[in-house]
Amino acid sequence: MLLTISTTHRPATDLGFLLMKHPENVHSVDLPFGSATLFYPEAGEDRCTAAITLEVDPVALVRGKASIEDQYVNDRPYAASSLLSVALGRLLNTAMGGRSKLRQELADTAIPLECSITPLPARGSADLLARMFEPLGYSVEAEAIPVDPAHPEWGASPYVSLSIKGTVRVQDLLTHLFVLIPVLDNSKHYYVGEDEVKKLLQKGGEWLEAHPEKELIVRRYLLGFRSLMRSATEQLEERVEAEEPEEHASRDAEEEKIEKPIRLNTQRMDYLAGLIRNLGASSVLDLGCGEGRLLRQLLTIKGLDRIVGVEVAPRVLAKAGDRLKLDHMPDIKRKRIELMQGSLVYRDDRLKGFDAAALVEVIEHIDAERLPALEAALFGHARPANVIVTTPNSEYNVLFEGMEPGTMRHSDHRFEWTRSEFHHWAESVAKAYGYEVRYEGIGSEDPTYGHPTQVAIFSRVDAVKDAA
């Protein structure tokens, strides 16, 4: 079996620093069931490729087992499986942990990566590969491998040649492969116990909790053992809820205290409700809905037939349901609103087909290197007709009484942009994904520092033409 990882990041030979394997050398590691080798078939400034081959000894694979009947005849020596995941863990453990001795900044950066695996078992429905990899930001191409090329009438085998492309960190690609290869195979070559739960949480903890196919991934990775699945699911939820809603509310209170004298949050909610009403939207997404403040406003708009709030933390989402009194809401009103758990940086088919989407004071809570994933998931995949983004205007911060110079309004903010920085980001997104963008502001405008909250209103170009 063969796995390759390529990049066109310049200089492409930096891939050697990221994988901690020098392009001029051949790197091999002995495994209990055979050996794995990494080498570079190409290593240039414009493109670099690392290739991993895995040689499986079928005798070593079953040596010491109580029963070996039929075990010599199987696909383990020839197809990607959990054996390849073990090899990746041994060969690329440092890279999989996100560490690089000489290029740590690059290791923390999303770069263009391509990966191919052949042959790869994909046991399941025809769309299984897309359901696994597309929400993680990859484009997916798969070519079915025939049972026998000499006999096309025999049809396709359960194996494919897979190619995925995306702009991600090397660490992310490797952990995605480590977990999803055995999930696609739906089998393991070794005993599955509590250690596998720990491994799943270690490798998948950052992205699995918000993956739309989380339940399927957990079930297949743990081979359907209910006690292990329950343990993994509970621990994943605990990770999402590491910050209690009360603590989250306390941190939000910091920002509210700063903005309260000008009633900025109230102004934001009123502005957004009015804007969505003026857009004539009949369906809207509140992405990062928190405890449901905007959702409550949206329910008052006539003609808004579908309102969906999306939040990554289940307990925060449950609190939104309580505050909205969903359990006591009249049926006709309850049918208009839905709460979903999900992440904004992963592609999710449930978010397609909406007239408008709102990200209210959300993007500044996302690490800058993960913004491209959000852009691809929202503007590239979900593609609502209109997107409204609000974010603090950092220039205005000097006017807030008691705010220290150089600080941000909320301790969880990863950044706060000036107007020019926000415009630069918005225009690059609009150009990349086929949107027009215009700018407004919320709160009283200062002649020097502008509005306290800045707003970008994106309109999909084809939707604008259709409306015209």
Tab-separated table of C-alpha atoms in Angstrom:
chain	number	residue	atom	x	y	z
A	1	MET	CA	0.000	0.000	0.000
A	2	LEU	CA	1.145	3.546	-0.651
A	3	LEU	CA	0.399	6.889	1.030
A	4	THR	CA	1.770	10.177	-0.263
A	5	ILE	CA	1.697	13.693	1.202
A	6	SER	CA	2.510	16.642	-1.064
A	7	THR	CA	2.640	20.415	-0.708
A	8	THR	CA	3.090	23.379	-3.034
A	9	HIS	CA	3.879	25.743	-0.159
A	10	ARG	CA	7.100	27.562	-1.008
A	11	PRO	CA	9.736	26.463	-0.336
A	12	ALA	CA	8.058	23.073	-0.632
A	13	THR	CA	11.074	21.319	0.865
A	14	ASP	CA	9.969	22.720	4.247
A	15	LEU	CA	7.779	19.617	4.309
A	16	GLY	CA	10.888	17.814	5.534
A	17	PHE	CA	11.049	20.116	8.586
A	18	LEU	CA	7.336	19.583	9.264
A	19	LEU	CA	7.559	15.793	9.040
A	20	MET	CA	10.956	15.784	10.827
A	21	LYS	CA	12.309	13.607	8.011
A	22	HIS	CA	15.103	14.903	5.722
A	23	PRO	CA	14.212	14.715	2.005
A	24	GLU	CA	17.657	13.352	1.065
A	25	ASN	CA	17.345	10.296	3.310
A	26	VAL	CA	15.248	7.126	3.383
A	27	HIS	CA	13.615	6.544	6.753
A	28	SER	CA	12.478	3.096	7.913
A	29	VAL	CA	10.954	1.746	11.088
A	30	ASP	CA	10.406	-1.866	12.166
A	31	LEU	CA	6.931	-2.773	13.372
A	32	PRO	CA	5.569	-5.900	15.099
A	33	PHE	CA	3.858	-6.865	11.849
A	34	GLY	CA	6.403	-5.701	9.262
A	35	SER	CA	8.115	-2.426	8.365
A	36	ALA	CA	7.299	1.081	7.108
A	37	THR	CA	9.471	3.269	4.907
A	38	LEU	CA	9.291	7.010	4.172
A	39	PHE	CA	11.107	8.585	1.238
A	40	TYR	CA	10.753	11.616	-1.065
A	41	PRO	CA	10.138	10.849	-4.758
A	42	GLU	CA	10.230	14.611	-5.436
A	43	ALA	CA	11.689	17.466	-3.413
A	44	GLY	CA	11.799	20.850	-5.140
A	45	GLU	CA	11.114	24.467	-4.285
A	46	ASP	CA	7.674	24.367	-5.942
A	47	ARG	CA	6.486	20.902	-4.948
A	48	CYS	CA	7.592	18.279	-2.458
A	49	THR	CA	6.154	14.804	-1.871
A	50	ALA	CA	6.742	12.348	0.948
A	51	ALA	CA	5.759	8.737	0.258
A	52	ILE	CA	5.134	6.014	2.833
A	53	THR	CA	5.097	2.344	1.934
A	54	LEU	CA	4.050	-0.358	4.358
A	55	GLU	CA	5.264	-3.942	4.084
A	56	VAL	CA	3.162	-6.363	6.141
A	57	ASP	CA	4.391	-9.838	7.032
A	58	PRO	CA	1.230	-11.987	7.214
A	59	VAL	CA	3.007	-14.582	9.362
A	60	ALA	CA	4.157	-11.971	11.885
A	61	LEU	CA	0.636	-10.572	11.930
A	62	VAL	CA	-0.839	-13.793	13.358
A	63	ARG	CA	2.170	-15.158	15.244
A	64	GLY	CA	1.257	-15.997	18.837
A	65	LYS	CA	-2.501	-15.940	18.312
A	66	ALA	CA	-4.533	-18.863	19.650
A	67	SER	CA	-6.346	-19.433	16.359
A	68	ILE	CA	-4.857	-18.732	12.951
A	69	GLU	CA	-7.439	-20.432	10.774
A	70	ASP	CA	-7.976	-18.396	7.598
A	71	GLN	CA	-5.914	-15.510	8.967
A	72	TYR	CA	-3.105	-15.881	6.439
A	73	VAL	CA	-5.522	-15.102	3.607
A	74	ASN	CA	-6.822	-11.546	4.027
A	75	ASP	CA	-6.243	-8.055	2.677
A	76	ARG	CA	-4.094	-6.732	5.551
A	77	PRO	CA	-0.790	-6.960	3.621
A	78	TYR	CA	-2.216	-5.107	0.633
A	79	ALA	CA	-4.769	-2.486	1.731
A	80	ALA	CA	-4.622	0.560	4.022
A	81	SER	CA	-5.977	-0.244	7.461
A	82	SER	CA	-5.302	0.295	11.151
A	83	LEU	CA	-1.837	-1.092	10.382
A	84	LEU	CA	-1.127	2.049	8.355
A	85	SER	CA	-2.364	4.215	11.235
A	86	VAL	CA	0.099	2.464	13.553
A	87	ALA	CA	2.876	3.082	11.019
A	88	LEU	CA	1.974	6.780	10.781
A	89	GLY	CA	2.085	7.032	14.565
A	90	ARG	CA	5.555	5.487	14.684
A	91	LEU	CA	7.079	7.288	11.697
A	92	LEU	CA	5.520	10.729	12.213
A	93	ASN	CA	4.764	10.930	15.924
A	94	THR	CA	6.431	14.331	16.370
A	95	ALA	CA	4.652	15.842	13.360
A	96	MET	CA	1.345	14.336	14.473
A	97	GLY	CA	1.821	16.116	17.791
A	98	GLY	CA	2.196	19.455	15.981
A	99	ARG	CA	5.862	19.931	16.863
A	100	SER	CA	8.765	21.032	14.664
A	101	LYS	CA	12.224	21.836	16.039
A	102	LEU	CA	13.126	24.363	13.341
A	103	ARG	CA	9.764	25.434	11.813
A	104	GLN	CA	7.291	25.639	14.698
A	105	GLU	CA	5.551	28.703	13.281
A	106	LEU	CA	5.027	26.839	10.014
A	107	ALA	CA	3.802	23.758	11.897
A	108	ASP	CA	1.133	25.987	13.438
A	109	THR	CA	0.104	27.297	9.999
A	110	ALA	CA	-2.387	25.856	7.509
A	111	ILE	CA	-0.679	25.165	4.182
A	112	PRO	CA	-1.870	23.553	0.925
A	113	LEU	CA	-1.587	19.782	1.290
A	114	GLU	CA	-2.522	16.841	-0.899
A	115	CYS	CA	-2.717	13.245	0.240
A	116	SER	CA	-3.286	10.077	-1.752
A	117	ILE	CA	-3.830	6.542	-0.449
A	118	THR	CA	-4.138	3.368	-2.472
A	119	PRO	CA	-5.664	0.883	-2.079
A	120	LEU	CA	-8.010	2.112	0.648
A	121	PRO	CA	-11.042	0.110	1.795
A	122	ALA	CA	-14.180	2.258	1.966
A	123	ARG	CA	-16.811	-0.041	3.364
A	124	GLY	CA	-20.144	1.735	3.325
A	125	SER	CA	-22.316	3.979	1.195
A	126	ALA	CA	-20.997	5.676	-1.945
A	127	ASP	CA	-20.788	9.060	-0.207
A	128	LEU	CA	-18.878	7.782	2.843
A	129	LEU	CA	-15.536	9.327	1.856
A	130	ALA	CA	-17.106	12.737	1.257
A	131	ARG	CA	-18.984	12.557	4.562
A	132	MET	CA	-15.734	11.842	6.387
A	133	PHE	CA	-13.340	14.314	4.765
A	134	GLU	CA	-15.358	17.202	3.287
A	135	PRO	CA	-16.531	18.550	6.679
A	136	LEU	CA	-12.842	18.839	7.585
A	137	GLY	CA	-12.200	21.178	4.665
A	138	TYR	CA	-10.908	18.781	2.017
A	139	SER	CA	-11.921	18.286	-1.578
A	140	VAL	CA	-12.269	14.565	-2.233
A	141	GLU	CA	-11.625	12.468	-5.344
A	142	ALA	CA	-11.913	8.699	-5.308
A	143	GLU	CA	-11.495	6.184	-8.094
A	144	ALA	CA	-13.010	2.757	-7.576
A	145	ILE	CA	-10.617	-0.155	-8.035
A	146	PRO	CA	-12.117	-3.007	-10.088
A	147	VAL	CA	-12.188	-6.546	-8.730
A	148	ASP	CA	-10.215	-7.586	-11.800
A	149	PRO	CA	-9.312	-5.155	-14.621
A	150	ALA	CA	-9.464	-8.084	-17.027
A	151	HIS	CA	-13.088	-8.714	-16.078
A	152	PRO	CA	-14.908	-5.362	-15.843
A	153	GLU	CA	-18.230	-7.247	-15.677
A	154	TRP	CA	-17.259	-8.302	-12.143
A	155	GLY	CA	-17.673	-4.698	-11.048
A	156	ALA	CA	-15.856	-2.619	-8.461
A	157	SER	CA	-14.152	-3.870	-5.334
A	158	PRO	CA	-14.667	-2.203	-1.929
A	159	TYR	CA	-11.287	-0.486	-2.449
A	160	VAL	CA	-10.536	2.945	-3.892
A	161	SER	CA	-7.629	5.179	-4.774
A	162	LEU	CA	-8.269	8.268	-2.643
A	163	SER	CA	-6.993	11.810	-3.161
A	164	ILE	CA	-7.801	14.650	-0.777
A	165	LYS	CA	-6.704	18.285	-0.966
A	166	GLY	CA	-7.028	21.056	1.586
A	167	THR	CA	-5.341	23.955	3.325
A	168	VAL	CA	-4.686	22.550	6.781
A	169	ARG	CA	-1.906	22.087	9.288
A	170	VAL	CA	0.239	18.976	8.808
A	171	GLN	CA	-0.775	17.921	12.306
A	172	ASP	CA	-4.443	18.082	11.333
A	173	LEU	CA	-3.962	15.998	8.196
A	174	LEU	CA	-2.086	13.304	10.085
A	175	THR	CA	-4.596	13.035	12.928
A	176	HIS	CA	-7.478	12.954	10.435
A	177	LEU	CA	-5.800	10.061	8.603
A	178	PHE	CA	-4.879	8.254	11.817
A	179	VAL	CA	-8.514	8.119	12.939
A	180	LEU	CA	-10.375	7.879	9.647
A	181	ILE	CA	-8.370	5.153	7.864
A	182	PRO	CA	-9.546	2.404	10.285
A	183	VAL	CA	-13.005	4.006	10.372
A	184	LEU	CA	-13.303	3.593	6.601
A	185	ASP	CA	-12.018	0.027	6.847
A	186	ASN	CA	-14.451	-0.625	9.739
A	187	SER	CA	-11.984	-3.061	11.266
A	188	LYS	CA	-8.956	-3.254	13.570
A	189	HIS	CA	-6.057	-5.675	13.539
A	190	TYR	CA	-5.661	-5.630	17.324
A	191	TYR	CA	-7.674	-5.805	20.546
A	192	VAL	CA	-9.931	-2.816	21.117
A	193	GLY	CA	-10.191	-1.694	24.726
A	194	GLU	CA	-10.118	1.445	26.866
A	195	ASP	CA	-6.714	2.366	25.418
A	196	GLU	CA	-8.431	2.899	22.061
A	197	VAL	CA	-10.780	5.424	23.672
A	198	LYS	CA	-7.769	7.362	24.944
A	199	LYS	CA	-6.170	7.192	21.504
A	200	LEU	CA	-9.355	8.422	19.818
A	201	LEU	CA	-9.648	11.361	22.215
A	202	GLN	CA	-5.969	12.234	21.839
A	203	LYS	CA	-5.979	12.203	18.037
A	204	GLY	CA	-9.542	13.311	17.369
A	205	GLY	CA	-10.356	15.505	20.337
A	206	GLU	CA	-9.781	18.842	18.584
A	207	TRP	CA	-11.994	18.147	15.565
A	208	LEU	CA	-14.124	15.081	16.263
A	209	GLU	CA	-16.420	16.720	18.796
A	210	ALA	CA	-17.954	18.959	16.109
A	211	HIS	CA	-17.805	16.570	13.129
A	212	PRO	CA	-21.285	15.950	11.647
A	213	GLU	CA	-20.498	12.200	11.520
A	214	LYS	CA	-19.119	12.018	15.069
A	215	GLU	CA	-21.390	9.147	16.123
A	216	LEU	CA	-20.471	7.037	13.081
A	217	ILE	CA	-16.758	7.713	13.549
A	218	VAL	CA	-16.859	6.785	17.243
A	219	ARG	CA	-18.899	3.639	16.558
A	220	ARG	CA	-16.626	2.374	13.787
A	221	TYR	CA	-13.365	3.296	15.487
A	222	LEU	CA	-14.424	1.386	18.606
A	223	LEU	CA	-15.985	-1.470	16.589
A	224	GLY	CA	-19.430	-0.900	18.063
A	225	PHE	CA	-18.537	-1.764	21.674
A	226	ARG	CA	-21.227	0.155	23.532
A	227	SER	CA	-19.361	0.690	26.799
A	228	LEU	CA	-16.371	2.139	24.931
A	229	MET	CA	-18.604	4.281	22.710
A	230	ARG	CA	-20.413	5.646	25.749
A	231	SER	CA	-17.105	6.431	27.475
A	232	ALA	CA	-15.733	8.219	24.407
A	233	THR	CA	-18.921	10.224	23.833
A	234	GLU	CA	-19.107	11.348	27.459
A	235	GLN	CA	-15.471	12.445	27.463
A	236	LEU	CA	-15.869	14.317	24.174
A	237	GLU	CA	-18.829	16.209	25.619
A	238	GLU	CA	-16.809	17.015	28.738
A	239	ARG	CA	-14.108	18.512	26.529
A	240	VAL	CA	-16.611	20.712	24.729
A	241	GLU	CA	-18.003	21.756	28.090
A	242	ALA	CA	-14.622	22.351	29.739
A	243	GLU	CA	-15.836	25.885	30.390
A	244	GLU	CA	-19.095	25.893	32.317
A	245	PRO	CA	-21.868	28.171	30.999
A	246	GLU	CA	-21.551	30.207	34.201
A	247	GLU	CA	-17.836	30.782	33.535
A	248	HIS	CA	-18.607	31.634	29.904
A	249	ALA	CA	-21.237	34.107	31.073
A	250	SER	CA	-18.756	35.627	33.509
A	251	ARG	CA	-16.264	36.228	30.719
A	252	ASP	CA	-18.997	37.676	28.493
A	253	ALA	CA	-19.825	40.012	31.378
A	254	GLU	CA	-16.365	41.588	31.002
A	255	GLU	CA	-17.238	42.726	27.485
A	256	GLU	CA	-20.759	43.745	28.459
A	257	LYS	CA	-19.412	45.883	31.305
A	258	ILE	CA	-17.212	47.783	28.857
A	259	GLU	CA	-19.995	48.255	26.301
A	260	LYS	CA	-22.958	48.689	28.666
A	261	PRO	CA	-22.804	52.498	28.971
A	262	ILE	CA	-23.685	52.781	25.270
A	263	ARG	CA	-26.069	49.758	25.332
A	264	LEU	CA	-24.083	48.288	22.449
A	265	ASN	CA	-25.369	44.717	22.686
A	266	THR	CA	-28.976	45.907	22.595
A	267	GLN	CA	-28.166	48.070	19.592
A	268	ARG	CA	-26.565	45.067	17.867
A	269	MET	CA	-29.625	42.856	18.343
A	270	ASP	CA	-32.013	45.580	17.132
A	271	TYR	CA	-29.809	46.362	14.128
A	272	LEU	CA	-29.500	42.722	13.065
A	273	ALA	CA	-33.202	42.013	13.407
A	274	GLY	CA	-33.957	45.074	11.282
A	275	LEU	CA	-31.361	44.182	8.668
A	276	ILE	CA	-32.603	40.595	8.308
A	277	ARG	CA	-36.164	41.900	8.017
A	278	ASN	CA	-35.091	44.321	5.264
A	279	LEU	CA	-33.286	41.546	3.396
A	280	GLY	CA	-36.633	39.760	3.062
A	281	ALA	CA	-35.120	36.502	4.291
A	282	SER	CA	-37.426	33.591	5.034
A	283	SER	CA	-34.652	31.382	6.488
A	284	VAL	CA	-31.705	32.418	8.646
A	285	LEU	CA	-28.745	30.867	10.466
A	286	ASP	CA	-27.425	32.298	13.734
A	287	LEU	CA	-23.914	30.854	13.754
A	288	GLY	CA	-22.444	30.804	17.228
A	289	CYS	CA	-25.852	31.542	18.714
A	290	GLY	CA	-24.755	31.267	22.345
A	291	GLU	CA	-27.701	31.523	24.697
A	292	GLY	CA	-30.104	32.719	22.022
A	293	ARG	CA	-30.349	36.498	22.295
A	294	LEU	CA	-30.588	37.056	18.549
A	295	LEU	CA	-32.847	34.031	18.102
A	296	ARG	CA	-35.373	35.607	20.451
A	297	GLN	CA	-35.400	38.758	18.302
A	298	LEU	CA	-35.719	36.776	15.074
A	299	LEU	CA	-38.843	35.004	16.310
A	300	THR	CA	-40.640	38.364	16.261
A	301	ILE	CA	-40.109	38.816	12.506
A	302	LYS	CA	-43.109	37.881	10.387
A	303	GLY	CA	-42.339	35.866	7.278
A	304	LEU	CA	-39.209	34.330	8.802
A	305	ASP	CA	-40.230	30.693	8.536
A	306	ARG	CA	-37.014	28.890	9.453
A	307	ILE	CA	-34.623	30.014	12.180
A	308	VAL	CA	-31.636	27.827	13.073
A	309	GLY	CA	-29.176	28.459	15.886
A	310	VAL	CA	-25.798	26.680	15.715
A	311	GLU	CA	-23.483	26.321	18.703
A	312	VAL	CA	-20.590	23.940	19.402
A	313	ALA	CA	-21.186	23.487	23.152
A	314	PRO	CA	-24.177	21.219	23.990
A	315	ARG	CA	-24.721	22.718	27.435
A	316	VAL	CA	-24.755	26.285	26.088
A	317	LEU	CA	-27.191	25.110	23.432
A	318	ALA	CA	-29.382	23.549	26.120
A	319	LYS	CA	-29.347	26.819	28.028
A	320	ALA	CA	-30.469	28.629	24.873
A	321	GLY	CA	-33.385	26.202	24.658
A	322	ASP	CA	-34.300	26.936	28.267
A	323	ARG	CA	-34.114	30.704	27.808
A	324	LEU	CA	-36.232	30.514	24.672
A	325	LYS	CA	-38.697	28.269	26.546
A	326	LEU	CA	-38.806	25.860	23.624
A	327	ASP	CA	-40.627	23.193	25.654
A	328	HIS	CA	-43.501	25.598	26.334
A	329	MET	CA	-43.581	27.318	22.963
A	330	PRO	CA	-46.792	27.040	20.899
A	331	ASP	CA	-46.440	24.438	18.133
A	332	ILE	CA	-46.808	26.894	15.266
A	333	LYS	CA	-43.977	29.005	16.698
A	334	ARG	CA	-41.861	26.015	17.734
A	335	LYS	CA	-41.826	24.681	14.166
A	336	ARG	CA	-40.034	27.827	13.023
A	337	ILE	CA	-36.938	27.399	15.219
A	338	GLU	CA	-34.292	24.709	15.534
A	339	LEU	CA	-31.092	24.401	17.570
A	340	MET	CA	-28.131	22.431	16.179
A	341	GLN	CA	-24.789	21.432	17.611
A	342	GLY	CA	-22.030	22.081	15.101
A	343	SER	CA	-18.717	23.752	14.414
A	344	LEU	CA	-18.283	26.732	12.124
A	345	VAL	CA	-14.957	25.523	10.736
A	346	TYR	CA	-16.249	22.229	9.319
A	347	ARG	CA	-18.409	21.742	6.238
A	348	ASP	CA	-21.967	20.803	7.164
A	349	ASP	CA	-24.672	20.036	4.601
A	350	ARG	CA	-27.348	20.951	7.150
A	351	LEU	CA	-26.359	24.609	6.737
A	352	LYS	CA	-26.997	24.787	3.001
A	353	GLY	CA	-29.915	26.607	1.371
A	354	PHE	CA	-30.437	29.567	3.752
A	355	ASP	CA	-31.302	33.118	2.754
A	356	ALA	CA	-29.108	34.666	5.435
A	357	ALA	CA	-26.490	33.776	8.024
A	358	ALA	CA	-25.324	35.916	10.922
A	359	LEU	CA	-22.003	35.722	12.768
A	360	VAL	CA	-22.477	38.138	15.626
A	361	GLU	CA	-19.233	38.896	17.486
A	362	VAL	CA	-17.977	35.397	16.583
A	363	ILE	CA	-14.964	35.567	14.272
A	364	GLU	CA	-12.758	37.284	16.848
A	365	HIS	CA	-13.094	34.161	19.031
A	366	ILE	CA	-11.577	31.952	16.295
A	367	ASP	CA	-7.828	31.465	15.956
A	368	ALA	CA	-6.592	33.388	12.920
A	369	GLU	CA	-5.115	30.264	11.326
A	370	ARG	CA	-8.567	28.616	11.432
A	371	LEU	CA	-10.349	31.453	9.635
A	372	PRO	CA	-9.662	29.916	6.186
A	373	ALA	CA	-11.525	26.800	7.308
A	374	LEU	CA	-14.493	28.919	8.421
A	375	GLU	CA	-14.443	30.805	5.129
A	376	ALA	CA	-14.438	27.573	3.115
A	377	ALA	CA	-17.179	25.993	5.225
A	378	LEU	CA	-19.493	29.019	5.208
A	379	PHE	CA	-18.846	30.951	1.993
A	380	GLY	CA	-17.606	28.016	-0.077
A	381	HIS	CA	-19.809	25.129	1.079
A	382	ALA	CA	-22.973	26.389	2.825
A	383	ARG	CA	-23.179	29.508	0.581
A	384	PRO	CA	-26.122	31.400	2.078
A	385	ALA	CA	-27.473	34.195	-0.106
A	386	ASN	CA	-26.422	36.779	2.496
A	387	VAL	CA	-23.877	36.704	5.312
A	388	ILE	CA	-23.732	39.318	8.070
A	389	VAL	CA	-20.524	39.536	10.107
A	390	THR	CA	-20.110	41.839	13.089
A	391	THR	CA	-16.880	42.299	15.023
A	392	PRO	CA	-15.367	44.894	17.373
A	393	ASN	CA	-13.668	47.928	15.867
A	394	SER	CA	-10.386	48.010	17.774
A	395	GLU	CA	-9.815	51.684	16.913
A	396	TYR	CA	-12.849	52.599	19.029
A	397	ASN	CA	-11.442	50.934	22.163
A	398	VAL	CA	-9.617	54.106	23.227
A	399	LEU	CA	-13.028	55.697	23.883
A	400	PHE	CA	-14.143	53.053	26.405
A	401	GLU	CA	-13.628	54.332	29.933
A	402	GLY	CA	-11.315	52.190	32.061
A	403	MET	CA	-10.047	50.062	29.178
A	404	GLU	CA	-6.275	49.646	29.286
A	405	PRO	CA	-4.386	50.564	26.069
A	406	GLY	CA	-3.542	47.525	23.975
A	407	THR	CA	-6.084	45.251	25.647
A	408	MET	CA	-9.138	43.643	24.075
A	409	ARG	CA	-12.781	43.778	25.105
A	410	HIS	CA	-13.032	40.069	25.947
A	411	SER	CA	-10.308	37.815	27.369
A	412	ASP	CA	-11.198	35.101	24.825
A	413	HIS	CA	-10.746	37.341	21.770
A	414	ARG	CA	-7.951	36.070	19.520
A	415	PHE	CA	-7.765	39.414	17.744
A	416	GLU	CA	-9.632	42.680	17.277
A	417	TRP	CA	-9.351	44.335	13.876
A	418	THR	CA	-9.076	47.928	12.757
A	419	ARG	CA	-11.486	49.021	10.021
A	420	SER	CA	-8.857	48.610	7.318
A	421	GLU	CA	-7.925	45.115	8.547
A	422	PHE	CA	-11.585	44.072	8.582
A	423	HIS	CA	-12.179	45.474	5.106
A	424	HIS	CA	-9.103	43.691	3.761
A	425	TRP	CA	-10.310	40.345	5.148
A	426	ALA	CA	-13.888	40.833	3.933
A	427	GLU	CA	-12.868	41.864	0.413
A	428	SER	CA	-10.526	38.895	0.034
A	429	VAL	CA	-13.315	36.517	1.131
A	430	ALA	CA	-15.848	38.139	-1.201
A	431	LYS	CA	-13.466	37.881	-4.155
A	432	ALA	CA	-12.552	34.270	-3.415
A	433	TYR	CA	-16.120	32.969	-3.061
A	434	GLY	CA	-18.241	35.087	-5.407
A	435	TYR	CA	-19.837	37.618	-3.051
A	436	GLU	CA	-20.272	41.361	-3.020
A	437	VAL	CA	-19.637	43.149	0.273
A	438	ARG	CA	-20.679	46.458	1.804
A	439	TYR	CA	-19.954	47.935	5.222
A	440	GLU	CA	-22.021	49.519	7.967
A	441	GLY	CA	-21.574	50.207	11.660
A	442	ILE	CA	-23.449	49.807	14.929
A	443	GLY	CA	-23.442	52.412	17.692
A	444	SER	CA	-22.726	56.120	17.553
A	445	GLU	CA	-20.042	56.984	15.034
A	446	ASP	CA	-16.990	58.882	16.223
A	447	PRO	CA	-15.531	61.140	13.505
A	448	THR	CA	-12.031	59.782	14.169
A	449	TYR	CA	-12.478	56.224	15.401
A	450	GLY	CA	-15.684	55.153	13.652
A	451	HIS	CA	-18.408	52.897	15.085
A	452	PRO	CA	-17.767	50.640	18.107
A	453	THR	CA	-19.021	47.617	16.109
A	454	GLN	CA	-18.197	47.165	12.433
A	455	VAL	CA	-20.402	45.196	10.051
A	456	ALA	CA	-19.760	43.471	6.725
A	457	ILE	CA	-22.814	42.454	4.679
A	458	PHE	CA	-21.986	39.863	2.024
A	459	SER	CA	-24.406	39.138	-0.823
A	460	ARG	CA	-23.821	36.184	-3.134
A	461	VAL	CA	-23.337	37.489	-6.669
A	462	ASP	CA	-25.623	34.956	-8.357
A	463	ALA	CA	-28.356	35.637	-5.778
A	464	VAL	CA	-28.108	39.378	-6.474
A	465	LYS	CA	-28.476	38.751	-10.237
A	466	ASP	CA	-31.476	36.474	-9.685
A	467	ALA	CA	-33.158	39.120	-7.536
A	468	ALA	CA	-32.553	41.731	-10.237
